[in-house]
XYZ file of C-alpha atoms in Angstrom:
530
model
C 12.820 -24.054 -22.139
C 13.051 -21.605 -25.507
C 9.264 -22.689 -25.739
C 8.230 -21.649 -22.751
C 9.968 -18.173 -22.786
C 8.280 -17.583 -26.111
C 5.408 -18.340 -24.657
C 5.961 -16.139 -21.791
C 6.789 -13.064 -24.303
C 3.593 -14.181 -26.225
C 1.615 -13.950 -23.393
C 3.290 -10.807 -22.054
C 3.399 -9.432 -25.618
C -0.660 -10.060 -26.178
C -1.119 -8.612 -22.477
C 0.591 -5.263 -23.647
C -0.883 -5.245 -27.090
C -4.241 -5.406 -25.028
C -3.915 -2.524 -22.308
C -2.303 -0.524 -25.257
C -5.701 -0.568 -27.192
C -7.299 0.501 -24.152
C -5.109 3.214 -23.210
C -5.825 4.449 -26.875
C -9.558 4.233 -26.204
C -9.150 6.000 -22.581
C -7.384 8.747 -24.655
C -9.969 9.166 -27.092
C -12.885 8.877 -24.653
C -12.109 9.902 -21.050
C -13.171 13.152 -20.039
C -10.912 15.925 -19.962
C -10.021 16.714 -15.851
C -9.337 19.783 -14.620
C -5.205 20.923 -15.120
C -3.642 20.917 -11.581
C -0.140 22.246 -12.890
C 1.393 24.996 -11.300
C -1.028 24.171 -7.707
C 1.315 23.364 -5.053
C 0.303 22.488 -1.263
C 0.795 24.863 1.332
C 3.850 23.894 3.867
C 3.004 22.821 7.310
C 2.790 25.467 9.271
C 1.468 24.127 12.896
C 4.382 21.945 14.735
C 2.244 19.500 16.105
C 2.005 18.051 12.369
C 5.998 17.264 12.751
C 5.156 14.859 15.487
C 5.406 11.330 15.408
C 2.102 9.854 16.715
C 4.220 8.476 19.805
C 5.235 12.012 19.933
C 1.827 13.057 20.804
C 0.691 10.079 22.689
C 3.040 10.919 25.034
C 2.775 15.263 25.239
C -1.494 14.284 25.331
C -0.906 12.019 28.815
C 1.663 14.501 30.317
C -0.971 17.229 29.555
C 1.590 19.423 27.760
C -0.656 19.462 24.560
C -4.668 18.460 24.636
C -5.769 15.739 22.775
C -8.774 18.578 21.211
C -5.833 20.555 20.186
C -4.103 17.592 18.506
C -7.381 16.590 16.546
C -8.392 19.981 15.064
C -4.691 20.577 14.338
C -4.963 17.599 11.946
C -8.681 18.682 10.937
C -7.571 22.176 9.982
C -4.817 20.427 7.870
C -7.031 18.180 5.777
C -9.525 20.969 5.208
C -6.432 22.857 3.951
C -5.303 20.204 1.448
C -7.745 18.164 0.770
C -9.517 20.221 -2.007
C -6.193 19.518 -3.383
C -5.432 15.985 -3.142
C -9.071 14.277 -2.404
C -7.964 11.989 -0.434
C -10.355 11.947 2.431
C -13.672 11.208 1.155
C -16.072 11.080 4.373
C -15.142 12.744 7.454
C -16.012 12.427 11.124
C -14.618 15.601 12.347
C -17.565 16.198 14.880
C -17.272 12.938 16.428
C -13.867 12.724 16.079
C -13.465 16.352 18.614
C -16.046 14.673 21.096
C -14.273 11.764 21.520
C -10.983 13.974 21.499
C -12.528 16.109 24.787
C -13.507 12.808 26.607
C -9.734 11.592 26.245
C -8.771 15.289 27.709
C -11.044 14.457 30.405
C -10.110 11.083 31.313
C -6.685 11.748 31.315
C -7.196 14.466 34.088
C -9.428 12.219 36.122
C -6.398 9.737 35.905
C -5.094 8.846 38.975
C -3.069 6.054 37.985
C -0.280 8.307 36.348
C 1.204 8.248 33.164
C 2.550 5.086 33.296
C -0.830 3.263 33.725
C -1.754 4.984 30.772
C 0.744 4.774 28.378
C 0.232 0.482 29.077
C -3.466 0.851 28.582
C -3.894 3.449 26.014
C -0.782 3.714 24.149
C -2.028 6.096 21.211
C -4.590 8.175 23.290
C -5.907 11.134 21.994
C -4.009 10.523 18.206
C -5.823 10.957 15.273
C -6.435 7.959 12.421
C -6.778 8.211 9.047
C -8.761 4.735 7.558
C -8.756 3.011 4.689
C -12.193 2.952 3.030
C -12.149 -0.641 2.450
C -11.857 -0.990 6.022
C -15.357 -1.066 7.639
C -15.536 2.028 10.249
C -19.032 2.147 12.248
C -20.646 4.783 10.696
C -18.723 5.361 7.595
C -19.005 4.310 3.929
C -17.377 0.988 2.930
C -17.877 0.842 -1.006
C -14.326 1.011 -2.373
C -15.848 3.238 -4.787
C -18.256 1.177 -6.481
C -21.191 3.155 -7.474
C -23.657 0.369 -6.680
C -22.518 -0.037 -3.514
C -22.719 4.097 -2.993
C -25.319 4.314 0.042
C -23.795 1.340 2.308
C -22.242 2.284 5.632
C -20.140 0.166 7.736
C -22.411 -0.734 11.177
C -19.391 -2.411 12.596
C -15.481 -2.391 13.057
C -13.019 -4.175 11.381
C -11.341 -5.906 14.335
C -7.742 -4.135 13.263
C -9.492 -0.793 13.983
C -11.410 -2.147 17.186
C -7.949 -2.592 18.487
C -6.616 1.079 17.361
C -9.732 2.425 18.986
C -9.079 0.698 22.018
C -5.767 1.399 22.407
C -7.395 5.249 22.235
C -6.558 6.332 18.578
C -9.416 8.317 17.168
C -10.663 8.052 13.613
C -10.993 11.431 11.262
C -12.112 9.520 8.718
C -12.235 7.390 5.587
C -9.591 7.875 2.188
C -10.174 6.867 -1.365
C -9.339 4.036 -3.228
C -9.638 2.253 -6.529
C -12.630 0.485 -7.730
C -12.662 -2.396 -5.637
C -9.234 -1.689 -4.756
C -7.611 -3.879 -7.560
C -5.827 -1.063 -9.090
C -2.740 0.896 -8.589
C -4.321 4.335 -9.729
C -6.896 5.222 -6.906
C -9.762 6.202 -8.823
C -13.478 5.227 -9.625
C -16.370 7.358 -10.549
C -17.905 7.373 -6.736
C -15.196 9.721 -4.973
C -12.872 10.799 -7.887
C -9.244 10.915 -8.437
C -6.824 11.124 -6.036
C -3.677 13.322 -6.379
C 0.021 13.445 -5.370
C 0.684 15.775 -2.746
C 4.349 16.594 -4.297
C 2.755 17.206 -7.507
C -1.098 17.210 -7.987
C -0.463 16.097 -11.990
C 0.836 12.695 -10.876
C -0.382 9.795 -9.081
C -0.621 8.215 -5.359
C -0.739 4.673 -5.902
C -3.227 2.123 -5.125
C -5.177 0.369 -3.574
C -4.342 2.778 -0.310
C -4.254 5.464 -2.394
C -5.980 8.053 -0.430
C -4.415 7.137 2.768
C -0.537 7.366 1.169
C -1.810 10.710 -0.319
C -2.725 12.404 3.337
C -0.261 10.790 4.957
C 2.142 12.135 2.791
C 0.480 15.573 2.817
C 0.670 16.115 6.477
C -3.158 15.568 6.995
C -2.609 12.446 8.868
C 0.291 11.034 10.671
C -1.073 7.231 11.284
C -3.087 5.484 9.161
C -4.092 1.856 8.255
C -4.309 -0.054 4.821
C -4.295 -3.368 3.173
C -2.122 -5.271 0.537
C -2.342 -8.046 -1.990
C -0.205 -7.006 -4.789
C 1.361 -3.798 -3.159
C -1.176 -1.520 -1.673
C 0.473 -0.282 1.123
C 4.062 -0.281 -0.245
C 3.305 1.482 -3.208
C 1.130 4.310 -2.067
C 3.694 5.073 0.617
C 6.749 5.399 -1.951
C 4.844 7.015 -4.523
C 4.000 9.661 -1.503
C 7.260 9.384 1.176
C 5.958 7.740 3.844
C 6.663 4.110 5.791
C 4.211 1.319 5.091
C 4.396 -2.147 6.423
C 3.607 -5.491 4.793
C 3.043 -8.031 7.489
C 3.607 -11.833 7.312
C 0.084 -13.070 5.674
C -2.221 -14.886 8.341
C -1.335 -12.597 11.452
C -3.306 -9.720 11.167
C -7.189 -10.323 10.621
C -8.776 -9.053 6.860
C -12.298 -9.608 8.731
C -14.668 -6.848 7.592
C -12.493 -5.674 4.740
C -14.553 -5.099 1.431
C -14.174 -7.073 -1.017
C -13.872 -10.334 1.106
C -11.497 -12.474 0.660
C -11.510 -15.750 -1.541
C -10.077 -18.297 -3.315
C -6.210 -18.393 -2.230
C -6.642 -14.164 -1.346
C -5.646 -15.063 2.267
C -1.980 -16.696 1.472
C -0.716 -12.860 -0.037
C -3.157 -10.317 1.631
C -1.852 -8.366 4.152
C -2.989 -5.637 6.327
C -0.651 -2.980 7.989
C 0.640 -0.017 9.327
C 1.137 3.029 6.896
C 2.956 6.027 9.086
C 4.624 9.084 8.457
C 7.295 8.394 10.945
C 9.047 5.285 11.131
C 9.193 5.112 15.208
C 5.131 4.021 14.781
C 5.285 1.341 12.742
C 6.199 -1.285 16.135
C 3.548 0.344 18.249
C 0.970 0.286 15.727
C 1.856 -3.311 14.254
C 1.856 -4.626 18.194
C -1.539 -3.533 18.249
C -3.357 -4.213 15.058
C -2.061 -7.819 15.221
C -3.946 -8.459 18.630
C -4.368 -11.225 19.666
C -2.338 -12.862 17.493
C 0.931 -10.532 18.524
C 2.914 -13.635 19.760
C 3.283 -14.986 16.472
C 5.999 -12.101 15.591
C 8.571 -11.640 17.582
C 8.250 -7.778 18.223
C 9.596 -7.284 21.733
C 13.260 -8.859 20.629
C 15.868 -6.385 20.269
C 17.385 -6.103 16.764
C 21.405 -5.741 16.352
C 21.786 -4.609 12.957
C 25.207 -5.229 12.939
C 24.326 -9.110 13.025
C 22.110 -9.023 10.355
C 23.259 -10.551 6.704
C 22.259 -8.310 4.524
C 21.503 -8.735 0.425
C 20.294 -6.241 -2.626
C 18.252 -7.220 -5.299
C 18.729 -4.324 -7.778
C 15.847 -5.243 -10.131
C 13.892 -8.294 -12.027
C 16.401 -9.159 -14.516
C 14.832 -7.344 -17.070
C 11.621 -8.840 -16.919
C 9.140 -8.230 -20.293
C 6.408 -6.968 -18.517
C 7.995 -4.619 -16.191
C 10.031 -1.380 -17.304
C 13.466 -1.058 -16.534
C 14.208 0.472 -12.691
C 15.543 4.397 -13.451
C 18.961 5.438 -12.585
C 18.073 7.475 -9.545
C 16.391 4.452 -8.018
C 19.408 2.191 -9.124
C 21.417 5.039 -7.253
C 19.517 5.195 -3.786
C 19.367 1.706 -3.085
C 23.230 1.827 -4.301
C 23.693 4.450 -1.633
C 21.782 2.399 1.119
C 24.272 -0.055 0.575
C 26.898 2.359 0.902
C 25.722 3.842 4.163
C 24.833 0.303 6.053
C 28.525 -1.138 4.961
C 30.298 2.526 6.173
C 28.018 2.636 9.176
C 27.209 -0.833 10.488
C 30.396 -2.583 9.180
C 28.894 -5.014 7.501
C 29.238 -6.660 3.982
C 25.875 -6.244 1.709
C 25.806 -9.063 -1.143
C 24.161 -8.474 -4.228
C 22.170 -11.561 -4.934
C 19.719 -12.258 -8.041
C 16.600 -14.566 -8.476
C 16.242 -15.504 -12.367
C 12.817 -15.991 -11.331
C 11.558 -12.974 -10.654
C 11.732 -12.560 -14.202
C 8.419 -14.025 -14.386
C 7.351 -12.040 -11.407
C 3.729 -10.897 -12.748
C 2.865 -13.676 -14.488
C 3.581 -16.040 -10.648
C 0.942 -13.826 -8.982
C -1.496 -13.369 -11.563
C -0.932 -17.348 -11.913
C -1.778 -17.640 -7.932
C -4.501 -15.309 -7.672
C -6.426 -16.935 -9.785
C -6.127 -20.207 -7.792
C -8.873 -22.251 -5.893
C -9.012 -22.946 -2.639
C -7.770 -25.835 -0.113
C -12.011 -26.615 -0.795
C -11.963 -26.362 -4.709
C -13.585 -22.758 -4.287
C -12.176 -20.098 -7.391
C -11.972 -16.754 -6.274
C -14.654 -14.732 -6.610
C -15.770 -13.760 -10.252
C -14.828 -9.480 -10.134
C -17.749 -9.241 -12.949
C -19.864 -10.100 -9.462
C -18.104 -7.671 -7.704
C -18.564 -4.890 -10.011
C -22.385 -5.374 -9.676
C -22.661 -5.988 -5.937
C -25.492 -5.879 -3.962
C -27.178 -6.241 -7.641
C -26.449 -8.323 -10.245
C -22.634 -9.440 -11.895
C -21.885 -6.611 -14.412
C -21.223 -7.492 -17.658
C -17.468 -5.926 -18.771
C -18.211 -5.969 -22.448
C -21.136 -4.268 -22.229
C -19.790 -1.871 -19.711
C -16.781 -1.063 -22.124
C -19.157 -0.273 -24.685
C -20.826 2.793 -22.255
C -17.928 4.018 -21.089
C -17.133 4.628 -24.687
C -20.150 6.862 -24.802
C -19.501 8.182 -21.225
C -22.591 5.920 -19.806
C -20.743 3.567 -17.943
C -20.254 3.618 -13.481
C -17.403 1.939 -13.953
C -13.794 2.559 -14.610
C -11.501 1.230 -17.780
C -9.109 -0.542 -15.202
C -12.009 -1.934 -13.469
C -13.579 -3.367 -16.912
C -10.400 -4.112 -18.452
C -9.695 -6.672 -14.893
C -13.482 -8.189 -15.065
C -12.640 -8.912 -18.624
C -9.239 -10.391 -17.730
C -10.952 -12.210 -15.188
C -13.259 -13.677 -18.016
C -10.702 -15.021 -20.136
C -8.962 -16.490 -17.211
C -9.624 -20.117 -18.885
C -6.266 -21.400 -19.017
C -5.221 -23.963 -16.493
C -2.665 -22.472 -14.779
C 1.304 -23.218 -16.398
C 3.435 -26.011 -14.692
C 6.116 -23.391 -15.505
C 5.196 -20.866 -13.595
C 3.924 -23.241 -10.956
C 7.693 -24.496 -10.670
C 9.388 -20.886 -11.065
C 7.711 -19.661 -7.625
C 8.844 -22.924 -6.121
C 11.984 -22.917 -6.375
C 12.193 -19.039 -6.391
C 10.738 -19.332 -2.433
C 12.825 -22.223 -1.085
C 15.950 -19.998 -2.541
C 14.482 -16.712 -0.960
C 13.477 -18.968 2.578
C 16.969 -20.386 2.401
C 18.889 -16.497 1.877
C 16.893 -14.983 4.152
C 16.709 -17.205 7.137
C 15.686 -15.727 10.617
C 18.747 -13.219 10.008
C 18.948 -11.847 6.834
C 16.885 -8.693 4.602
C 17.304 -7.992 1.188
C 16.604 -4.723 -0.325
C 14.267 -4.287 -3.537
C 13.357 -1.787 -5.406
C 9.462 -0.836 -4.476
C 8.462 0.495 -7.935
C 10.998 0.777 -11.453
C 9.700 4.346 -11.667
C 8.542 7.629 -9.254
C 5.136 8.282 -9.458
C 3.852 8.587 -12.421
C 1.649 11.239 -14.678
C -2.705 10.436 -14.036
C -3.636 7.176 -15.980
C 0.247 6.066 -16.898
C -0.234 2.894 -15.247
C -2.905 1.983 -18.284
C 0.571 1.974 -20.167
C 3.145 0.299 -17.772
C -0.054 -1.761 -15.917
C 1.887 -4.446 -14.473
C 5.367 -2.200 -12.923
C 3.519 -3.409 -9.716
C 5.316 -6.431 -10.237
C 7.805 -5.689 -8.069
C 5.995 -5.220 -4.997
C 3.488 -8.342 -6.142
C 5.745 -11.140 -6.235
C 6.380 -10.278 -2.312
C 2.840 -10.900 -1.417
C 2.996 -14.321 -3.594
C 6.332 -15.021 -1.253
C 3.808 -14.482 1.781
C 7.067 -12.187 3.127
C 7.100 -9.042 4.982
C 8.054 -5.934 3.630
C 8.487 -2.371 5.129
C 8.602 0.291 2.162
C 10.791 3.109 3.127
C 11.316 6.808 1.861
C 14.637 8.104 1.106
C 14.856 11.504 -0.102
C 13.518 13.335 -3.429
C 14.867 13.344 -6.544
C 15.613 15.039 -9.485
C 11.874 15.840 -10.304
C 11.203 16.456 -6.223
C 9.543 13.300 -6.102
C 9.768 10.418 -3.219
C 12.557 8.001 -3.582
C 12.390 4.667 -1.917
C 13.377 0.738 -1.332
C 11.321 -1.825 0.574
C 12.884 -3.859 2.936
C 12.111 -7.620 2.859
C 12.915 -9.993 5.445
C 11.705 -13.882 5.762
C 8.380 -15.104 7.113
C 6.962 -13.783 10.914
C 10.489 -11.549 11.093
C 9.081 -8.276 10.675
C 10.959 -7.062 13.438
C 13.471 -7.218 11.172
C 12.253 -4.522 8.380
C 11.082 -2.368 11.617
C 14.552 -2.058 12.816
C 15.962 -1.615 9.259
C 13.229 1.088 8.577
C 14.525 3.361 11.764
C 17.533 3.586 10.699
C 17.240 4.552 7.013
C 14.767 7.307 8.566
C 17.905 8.388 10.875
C 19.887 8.344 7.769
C 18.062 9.618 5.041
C 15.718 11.790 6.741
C 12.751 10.368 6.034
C 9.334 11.961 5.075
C 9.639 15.107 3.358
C 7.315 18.444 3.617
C 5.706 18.368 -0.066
C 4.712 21.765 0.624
C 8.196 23.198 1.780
C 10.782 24.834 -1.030
């Protein structure tokens, strides 16, 4: 056992000592980017942007607000901010007010009533912010990969051909990282993406762009995808609600990159909102048809829920330690739901999770049920040419020459030295750490967890801290849902947050959890507001 934690530090400690010489040689190399202190968004200043999208849904059918009025609300809001935050990289704003004037005009030919409606077309009229990885007809679907600049999507992912049918209507499309395996969302396509409670600091990854205009009021739905975090940290790192669903139930058809090796066992697809009440009506209909898996239409009694905290890893190597205000919120959370729902909270802890990173890495890089690896990410880089080399591209970049980011190189050259086979160790650590977590949780029981050790950090910090995301990863490896959820600001006015984890196909569970921490602790938070 002493062997194999020094060879866990080893491996952590080489890990470290790697990313820290390439932090050094982003510091000496990147381009300077343009300072963003002292910028601050403007507040909201039209009250449609303070409605839920079930909100609208329902003033668009009675005809108390237009769905054209709606739309270039939320249009006149992204061209306010997003010089700001570059989120949204490719609009569809002309489209997007057609469609908006056809729902006005159905919706007075109605005869059916609002009833009829509300069944058919729950989120008619709404706006929808997208995911770029997600392939919208019409838009781009590179994940900003330079090679791939040029390619537009010529059909729907089938999440968003349910959204569309249930009337939603798309604005647009919102950055990402380079091929999305990042938590920094950045590539030399589209740019960086900033934090719309301060511009100097980060929004997360891989849904980056969508947690950054959610968060700044330029959206109030939205839609994004997660393998090691990419919905839960975007939304915490910009105070909003994102939902993790139980792997397998939601489609990642027409998602780029594709899927492979083992991918399907921890990626999710979900909801990412600005108001909690949407989560449930937007999960029941991206999961279509495969809604009857979860068990969304059963009412939740908190009160006869067991309930558990996790406060942190257990002071894992490669993760920092959780700050004190984060410590303090999710201390608070358990204060409120024992003073409020009368029941008993139980701090529990998994010595596992201790080797959190190294158990998804570990089962990431896993074949198949067929013998097939995952996909080489040197191949990706190149895509629809040939693999890239990441030596040779780290070379360029040091003279500036290079499409490619240092994250993105740094991960095809991780992927190259990805030789080992992978440790019985580990292998046995994520065992037993899921038939423990299986046998807490139950069909009854949510534990919270922190969703990040830190608030969002400064531009490029991650390259320093690169695997924090550990906290949200070893979820994904669990295959568990998880609903992140904003509580507050803090010291710095930054979001606060905890995601909510329950056990597998129970995500009515985190819903029902998620609406009442919003009741609680207010929720989202104008970033623009004093």
């Amino acid at each position: 056992l002493c062997l194999t934690r020094r060879t866990s530090f080893l491996y952590v400690w080489f890990s470290r000592a790697l990313l820290g010489a390439f932090s050094l040689l982003f510091q000496l190399f990147s381009p300077r980017r343009p300072a963003m202190s002292g910028k601050k968004l403007p507040a909201v200043s039209n009250p449609l942007l303070l409605l839920s999208a079930t909100q609208l849904a329902k003033k668009i059918r009675r005809k108390e607000v237009s769905s054209v009025e709606v739309v270039q609300a939320y249009i006149d809001r992204i061209q306010e901010v997003n010089p700001l935050v570059n989120a949204v990289v490719k609009d569809r704003f002309d489209a997007a007010l057609q469609e908006a004037a056809q729902v006005d005009k159905l919706i007075e030919e109605e005869t059916g009533g609002e009833e009829v409606l509300e069944d058919r077309l729950p989120l008619l009229g709404v706006p929808l912010s997208v995911k770029e990885s997600y392939c919208l007809q019409g838009m781009p679907n590179t994940t900003g990969v330079v090679s791939r600049r040029g390619i537009v999507a010529t059909v729907d992912a089938p999440p968003l051909v349910q959204l569309k049918r249930a009337g939603a209507i798309p604005l647009g499309v919102t950055n990402t990282p380079e091929l999305c395996m990042w938590w920094e969302t950045h590539n030399h396509l589209y740019g960086i993406t900033n934090n719309p409670y301060d511009l100097e600091r980060m929004v997360g990854g891989s849904s980056g762009g969508e947690g950054s205009i959610l968060g700044a009021a330029g959206s109030v739905i939205g839609v994004g995808s997660d393998i090691g975090g990419s919905i839960r940290m975007p939304c915490f790192f910009n105070g909003v609600f994102g939902h993790k669903t139980t792997p397998g139930v939601i489609t990642c058809e027409n998602q780029y990159p594709p899927a492979s090796g083992r991918d399907k066992e921890y990626l999710s697809l979900g909801p990412m909102c600005r108001y909690s009440e949407d989560l449930l009506p937007m999960l029941k209909i991206m999961a279509e048809p495969n809604t009857h898996m979860l068990s969304l239409n059963t009412k939740v009694d908190l009160k006869k829920l067991r309930f558990f905290t996790v406060p942190d890893d257990g002071g894992s190597p490669s993760t920092y330690p959780v700050s004190r205000e984060l410590v303090e919120i999710q201390s608070k959370v358990v204060e409120r739901l024992e003073a409020d729902l009368g029941v008993k909270v139980q701090e529990v802890r998994f010595p596992e999770l201790h080797y959190g990173f190294r158990i998804w890495d570990t089962y990431l890089g896993l074949s198949d049920d067929e013998g097939k690896p995952p996909k080489p990410f040197a191949q990706l880089m190149g895509e629809p040419g040939r693999p890239a080399w990441p030596l040779w591209e780290l070379l360029k970049w040091m003279v500036g020459k290079s499409d490619h980011t240092i994250p993105a190189i740094v991960m095809g050259l991780h992927d190259m030295l990805r030789v080992f086979k992978p440790s019985p160790y580990i292998i046995k650590q994520k065992e037993k750490l899921q038939r423990d977590v299986e046998e807490l949780l139950g069909t009854d029981g949510v534990f919270l967890y922190p969703s990040h050790p830190r608030v969002a950090p400064k531009h490029h910090h991650t390259l320093f801290r690169p695997t924090d995301f550990a906290y949200t990863a070893i979820i994904n490896t669990l295959g568990l849902p998880a609903t992140q959820c904003p509580l507050g600001l803090g010291k710095e006015g930054l979001p606060l947050g905890v995601q909510v984890v329950a056990g597998k196909l129970q995500d009515h569970l985190t819903l029902e959890v998620a609406l009442y921490l919003e009741k609680t602790f207010g929720g989202w938070r104008d970033p623009g507001a004093n």
